[in-house]
mmCIF file of C-alpha atoms in Angstrom:
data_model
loop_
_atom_site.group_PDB
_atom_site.id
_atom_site.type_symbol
_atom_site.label_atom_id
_atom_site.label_comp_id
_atom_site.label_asym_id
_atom_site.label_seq_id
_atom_site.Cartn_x
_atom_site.Cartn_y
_atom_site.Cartn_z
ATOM 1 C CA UNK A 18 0.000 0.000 0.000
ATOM 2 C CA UNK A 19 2.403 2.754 0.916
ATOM 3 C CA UNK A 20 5.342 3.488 -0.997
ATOM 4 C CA UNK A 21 8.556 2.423 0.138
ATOM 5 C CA UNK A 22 11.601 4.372 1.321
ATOM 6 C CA UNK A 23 15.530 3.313 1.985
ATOM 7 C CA UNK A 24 16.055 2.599 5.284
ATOM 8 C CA UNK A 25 14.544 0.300 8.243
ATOM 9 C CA UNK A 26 11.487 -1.724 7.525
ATOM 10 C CA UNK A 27 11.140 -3.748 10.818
ATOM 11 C CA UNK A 28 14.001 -6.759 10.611
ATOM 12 C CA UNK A 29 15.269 -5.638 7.035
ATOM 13 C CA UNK A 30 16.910 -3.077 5.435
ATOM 14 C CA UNK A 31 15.868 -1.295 2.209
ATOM 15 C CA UNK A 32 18.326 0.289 -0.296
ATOM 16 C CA UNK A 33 17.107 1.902 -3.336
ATOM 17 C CA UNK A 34 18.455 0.343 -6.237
ATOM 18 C CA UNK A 35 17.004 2.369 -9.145
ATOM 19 C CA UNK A 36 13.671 3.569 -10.756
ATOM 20 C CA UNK A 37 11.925 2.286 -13.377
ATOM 21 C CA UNK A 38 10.959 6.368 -15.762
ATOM 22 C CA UNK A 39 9.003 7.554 -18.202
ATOM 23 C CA UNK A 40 10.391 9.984 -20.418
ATOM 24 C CA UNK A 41 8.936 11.508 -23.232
ATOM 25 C CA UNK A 42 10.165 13.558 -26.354
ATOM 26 C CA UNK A 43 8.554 16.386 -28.660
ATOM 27 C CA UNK A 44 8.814 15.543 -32.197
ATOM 28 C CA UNK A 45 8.860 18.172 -34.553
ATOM 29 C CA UNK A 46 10.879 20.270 -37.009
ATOM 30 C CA UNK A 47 14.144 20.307 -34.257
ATOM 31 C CA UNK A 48 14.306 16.616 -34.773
ATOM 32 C CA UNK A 49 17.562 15.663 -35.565
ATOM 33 C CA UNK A 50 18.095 13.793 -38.843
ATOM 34 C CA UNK A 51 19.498 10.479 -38.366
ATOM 35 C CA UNK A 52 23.475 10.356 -39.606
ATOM 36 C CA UNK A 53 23.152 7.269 -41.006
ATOM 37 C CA UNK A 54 20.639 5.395 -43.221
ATOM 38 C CA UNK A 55 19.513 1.709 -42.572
ATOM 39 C CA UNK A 56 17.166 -1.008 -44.678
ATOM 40 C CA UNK A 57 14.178 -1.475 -42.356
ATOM 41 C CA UNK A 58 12.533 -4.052 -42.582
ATOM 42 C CA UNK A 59 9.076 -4.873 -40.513
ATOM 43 C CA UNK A 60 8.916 -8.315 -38.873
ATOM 44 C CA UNK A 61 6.471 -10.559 -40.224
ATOM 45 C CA UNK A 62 7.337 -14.506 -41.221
ATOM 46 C CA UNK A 63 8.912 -16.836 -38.183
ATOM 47 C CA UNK A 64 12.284 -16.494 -39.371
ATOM 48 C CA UNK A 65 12.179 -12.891 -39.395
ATOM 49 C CA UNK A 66 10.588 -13.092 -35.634
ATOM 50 C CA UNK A 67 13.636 -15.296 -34.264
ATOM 51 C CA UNK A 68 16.078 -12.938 -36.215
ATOM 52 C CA UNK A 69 14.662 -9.984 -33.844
ATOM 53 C CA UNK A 70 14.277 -11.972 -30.994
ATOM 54 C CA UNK A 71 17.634 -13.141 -30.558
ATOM 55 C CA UNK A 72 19.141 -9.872 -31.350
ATOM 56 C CA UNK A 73 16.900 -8.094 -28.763
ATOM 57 C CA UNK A 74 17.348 -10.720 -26.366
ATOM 58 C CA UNK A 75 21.358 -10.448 -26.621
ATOM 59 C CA UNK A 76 20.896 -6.865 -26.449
ATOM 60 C CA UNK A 77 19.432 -6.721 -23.587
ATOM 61 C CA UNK A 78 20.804 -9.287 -21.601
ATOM 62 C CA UNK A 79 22.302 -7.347 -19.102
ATOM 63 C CA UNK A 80 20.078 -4.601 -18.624
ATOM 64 C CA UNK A 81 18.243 -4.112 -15.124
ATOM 65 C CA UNK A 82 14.738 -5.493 -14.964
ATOM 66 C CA UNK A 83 14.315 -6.336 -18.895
ATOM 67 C CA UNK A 84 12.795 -9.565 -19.202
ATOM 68 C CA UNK A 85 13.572 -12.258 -22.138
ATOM 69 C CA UNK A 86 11.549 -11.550 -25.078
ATOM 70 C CA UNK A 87 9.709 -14.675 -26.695
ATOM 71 C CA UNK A 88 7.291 -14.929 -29.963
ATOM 72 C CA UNK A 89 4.046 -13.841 -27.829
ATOM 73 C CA UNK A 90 6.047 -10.791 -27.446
ATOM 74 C CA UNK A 91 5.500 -10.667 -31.244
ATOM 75 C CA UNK A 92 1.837 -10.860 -30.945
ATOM 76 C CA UNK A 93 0.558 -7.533 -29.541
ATOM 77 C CA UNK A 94 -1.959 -5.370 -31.528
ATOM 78 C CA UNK A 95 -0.651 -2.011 -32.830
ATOM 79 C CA UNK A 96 3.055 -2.431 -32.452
ATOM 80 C CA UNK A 97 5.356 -2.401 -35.496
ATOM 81 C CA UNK A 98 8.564 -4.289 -34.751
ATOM 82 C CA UNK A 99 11.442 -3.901 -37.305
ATOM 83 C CA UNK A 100 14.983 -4.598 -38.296
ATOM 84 C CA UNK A 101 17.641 -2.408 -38.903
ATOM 85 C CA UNK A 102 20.453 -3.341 -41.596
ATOM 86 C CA UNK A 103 23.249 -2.333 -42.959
ATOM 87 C CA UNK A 104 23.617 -3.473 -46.602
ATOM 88 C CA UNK A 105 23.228 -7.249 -45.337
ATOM 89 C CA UNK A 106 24.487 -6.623 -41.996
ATOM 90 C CA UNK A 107 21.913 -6.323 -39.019
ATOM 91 C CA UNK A 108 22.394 -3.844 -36.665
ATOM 92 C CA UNK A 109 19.600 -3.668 -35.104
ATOM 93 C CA UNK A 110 15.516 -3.493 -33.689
ATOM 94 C CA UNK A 111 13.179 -1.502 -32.430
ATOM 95 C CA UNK A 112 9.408 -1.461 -31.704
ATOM 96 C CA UNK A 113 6.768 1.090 -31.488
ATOM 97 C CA UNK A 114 3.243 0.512 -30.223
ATOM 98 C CA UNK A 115 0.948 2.942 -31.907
ATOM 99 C CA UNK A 116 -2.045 2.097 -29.478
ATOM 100 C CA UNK A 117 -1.642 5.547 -27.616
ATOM 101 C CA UNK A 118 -1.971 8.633 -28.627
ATOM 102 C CA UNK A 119 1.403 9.292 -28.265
ATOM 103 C CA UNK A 120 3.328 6.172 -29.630
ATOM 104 C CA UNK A 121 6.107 4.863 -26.849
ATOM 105 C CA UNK A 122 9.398 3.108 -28.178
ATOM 106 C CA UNK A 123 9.281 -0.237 -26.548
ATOM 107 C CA UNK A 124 12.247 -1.415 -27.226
ATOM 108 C CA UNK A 125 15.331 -0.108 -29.037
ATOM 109 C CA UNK A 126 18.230 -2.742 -29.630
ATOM 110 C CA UNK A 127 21.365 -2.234 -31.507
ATOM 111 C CA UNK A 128 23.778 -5.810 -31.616
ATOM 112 C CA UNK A 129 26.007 -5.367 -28.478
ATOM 113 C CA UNK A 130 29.112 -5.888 -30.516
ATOM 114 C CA UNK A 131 28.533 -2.826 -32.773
ATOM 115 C CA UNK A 132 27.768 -0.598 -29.619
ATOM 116 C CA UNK A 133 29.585 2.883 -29.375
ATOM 117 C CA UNK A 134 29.463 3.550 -32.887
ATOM 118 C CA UNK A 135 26.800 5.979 -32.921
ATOM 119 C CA UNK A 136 23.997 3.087 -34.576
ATOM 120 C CA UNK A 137 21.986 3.430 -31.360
ATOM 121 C CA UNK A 138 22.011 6.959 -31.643
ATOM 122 C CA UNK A 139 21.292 6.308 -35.549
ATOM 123 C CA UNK A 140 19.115 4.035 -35.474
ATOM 124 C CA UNK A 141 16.280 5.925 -32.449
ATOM 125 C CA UNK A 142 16.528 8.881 -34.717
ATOM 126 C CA UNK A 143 15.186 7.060 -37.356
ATOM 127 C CA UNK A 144 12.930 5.437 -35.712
ATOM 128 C CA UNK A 145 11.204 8.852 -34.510
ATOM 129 C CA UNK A 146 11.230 9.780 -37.924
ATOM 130 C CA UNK A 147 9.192 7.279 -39.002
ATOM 131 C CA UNK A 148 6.352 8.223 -36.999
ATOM 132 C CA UNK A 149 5.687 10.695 -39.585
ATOM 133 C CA UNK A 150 4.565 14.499 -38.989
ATOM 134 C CA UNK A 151 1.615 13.455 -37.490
ATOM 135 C CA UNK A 152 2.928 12.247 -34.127
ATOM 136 C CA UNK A 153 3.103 15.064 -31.815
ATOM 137 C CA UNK A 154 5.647 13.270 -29.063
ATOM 138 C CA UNK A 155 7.184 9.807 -28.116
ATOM 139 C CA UNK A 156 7.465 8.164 -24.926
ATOM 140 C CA UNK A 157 9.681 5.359 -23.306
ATOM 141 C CA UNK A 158 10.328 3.383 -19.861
ATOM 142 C CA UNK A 159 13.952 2.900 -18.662
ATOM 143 C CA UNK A 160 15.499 1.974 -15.870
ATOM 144 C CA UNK A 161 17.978 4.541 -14.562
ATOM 145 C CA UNK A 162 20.437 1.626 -13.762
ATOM 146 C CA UNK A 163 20.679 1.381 -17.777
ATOM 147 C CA UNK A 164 23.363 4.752 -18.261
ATOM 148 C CA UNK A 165 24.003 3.912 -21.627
ATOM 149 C CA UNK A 166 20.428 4.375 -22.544
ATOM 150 C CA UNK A 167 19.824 7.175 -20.109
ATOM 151 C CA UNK A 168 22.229 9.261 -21.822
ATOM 152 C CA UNK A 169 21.513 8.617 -25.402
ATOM 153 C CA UNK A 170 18.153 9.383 -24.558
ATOM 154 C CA UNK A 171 18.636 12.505 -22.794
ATOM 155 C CA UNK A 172 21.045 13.845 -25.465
ATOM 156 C CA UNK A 173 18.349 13.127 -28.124
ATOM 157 C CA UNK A 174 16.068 15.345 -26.124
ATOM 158 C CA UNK A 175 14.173 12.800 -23.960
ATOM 159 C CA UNK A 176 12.697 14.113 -20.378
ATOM 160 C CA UNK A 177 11.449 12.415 -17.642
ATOM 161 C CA UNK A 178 7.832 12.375 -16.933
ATOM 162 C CA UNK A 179 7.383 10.461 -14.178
ATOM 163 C CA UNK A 180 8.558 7.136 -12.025
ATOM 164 C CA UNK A 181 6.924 4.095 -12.441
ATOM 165 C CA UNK A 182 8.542 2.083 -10.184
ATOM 166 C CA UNK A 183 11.515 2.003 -7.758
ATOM 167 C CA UNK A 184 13.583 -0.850 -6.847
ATOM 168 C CA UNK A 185 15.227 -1.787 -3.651
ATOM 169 C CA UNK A 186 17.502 -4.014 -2.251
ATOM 170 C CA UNK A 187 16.298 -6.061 0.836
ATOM 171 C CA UNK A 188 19.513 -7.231 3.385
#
């Protein structure tokens, strides 16, 4: 019922860990242009589906509280999963559900060997951009444990908007 805090909870001691945030983004005419162009291409047959869940999957390994994709993932209404390549080489995925009206990234996943090469950066630009002029903003949920993805966001103009969720540590 009430929220926690860090400190004494009868025998046990609570230490926050991190927060699950929402953080949302304006899209408009200051919206960067991605630096570098990718084939998309939107996940539909099975072998397409275990091509983007094993890259997610490996992406996101060890990332706080993200939970192993499988094909029910796949499944939900509204959300356009896709591929990112480079000439034949995949880079990476990402997934927008369009239920809302303001579409939220659920998941953005560039291969963890290519990482620090600007594709992340890349690749959630274009992924913005193909929301089209229509879309007003875009939203996301990170965990502030994940820096990498806490920065890129923030330097691509993300905010927070709220806390979903904090974690502790019970010793």
């Amino acid at each position: 019922g009430e929220p926690l805090h860090p400190g004494p909870v009868g025998v046990w001691r609570l230490t926050h860990v991190h927060d699950m945030v929402t953080m949302e983004r304006a899209l408009g005419p200051d919206l960067p242009k991605p630096t570098q162009k990718f084939v998309l291409k939107p996940v539909k047959k099975a072998l397409e589906e275990k091509t983007y869940l094993d890259l997610v999957n490996k992406a996101y390994r060890d990332v706080p509280n993200a939970k192993t994709q499988g094909q029910g993932d796949l499944r939900l209404p509204n959300c356009r999963y896709t591929l990112a390549y480079q000439g034949e080489q995949l880079i990476g995925a990402y997934c927008l559900d369009l239920s809302e009206k303001t579409p939220q990234l659920t998941t953005l996943a560039v291969d963890p060997e290519l990482r620090r090469l600007g594709l992340g950066r890349a690749l959630l630009l274009t992924a913005l951009e193909s929301l089209g002029p229509k879309a007003g903003a875009c939203s996301l949920l990170v965990s502030t444990a994940n820096a990498a993805a806490m920065g890129l966001y923030e330097q691509t103009g993300f905010a927070q908007t709220g806390v979903v969720s904090s974690w502790f540590e019970v010793v």
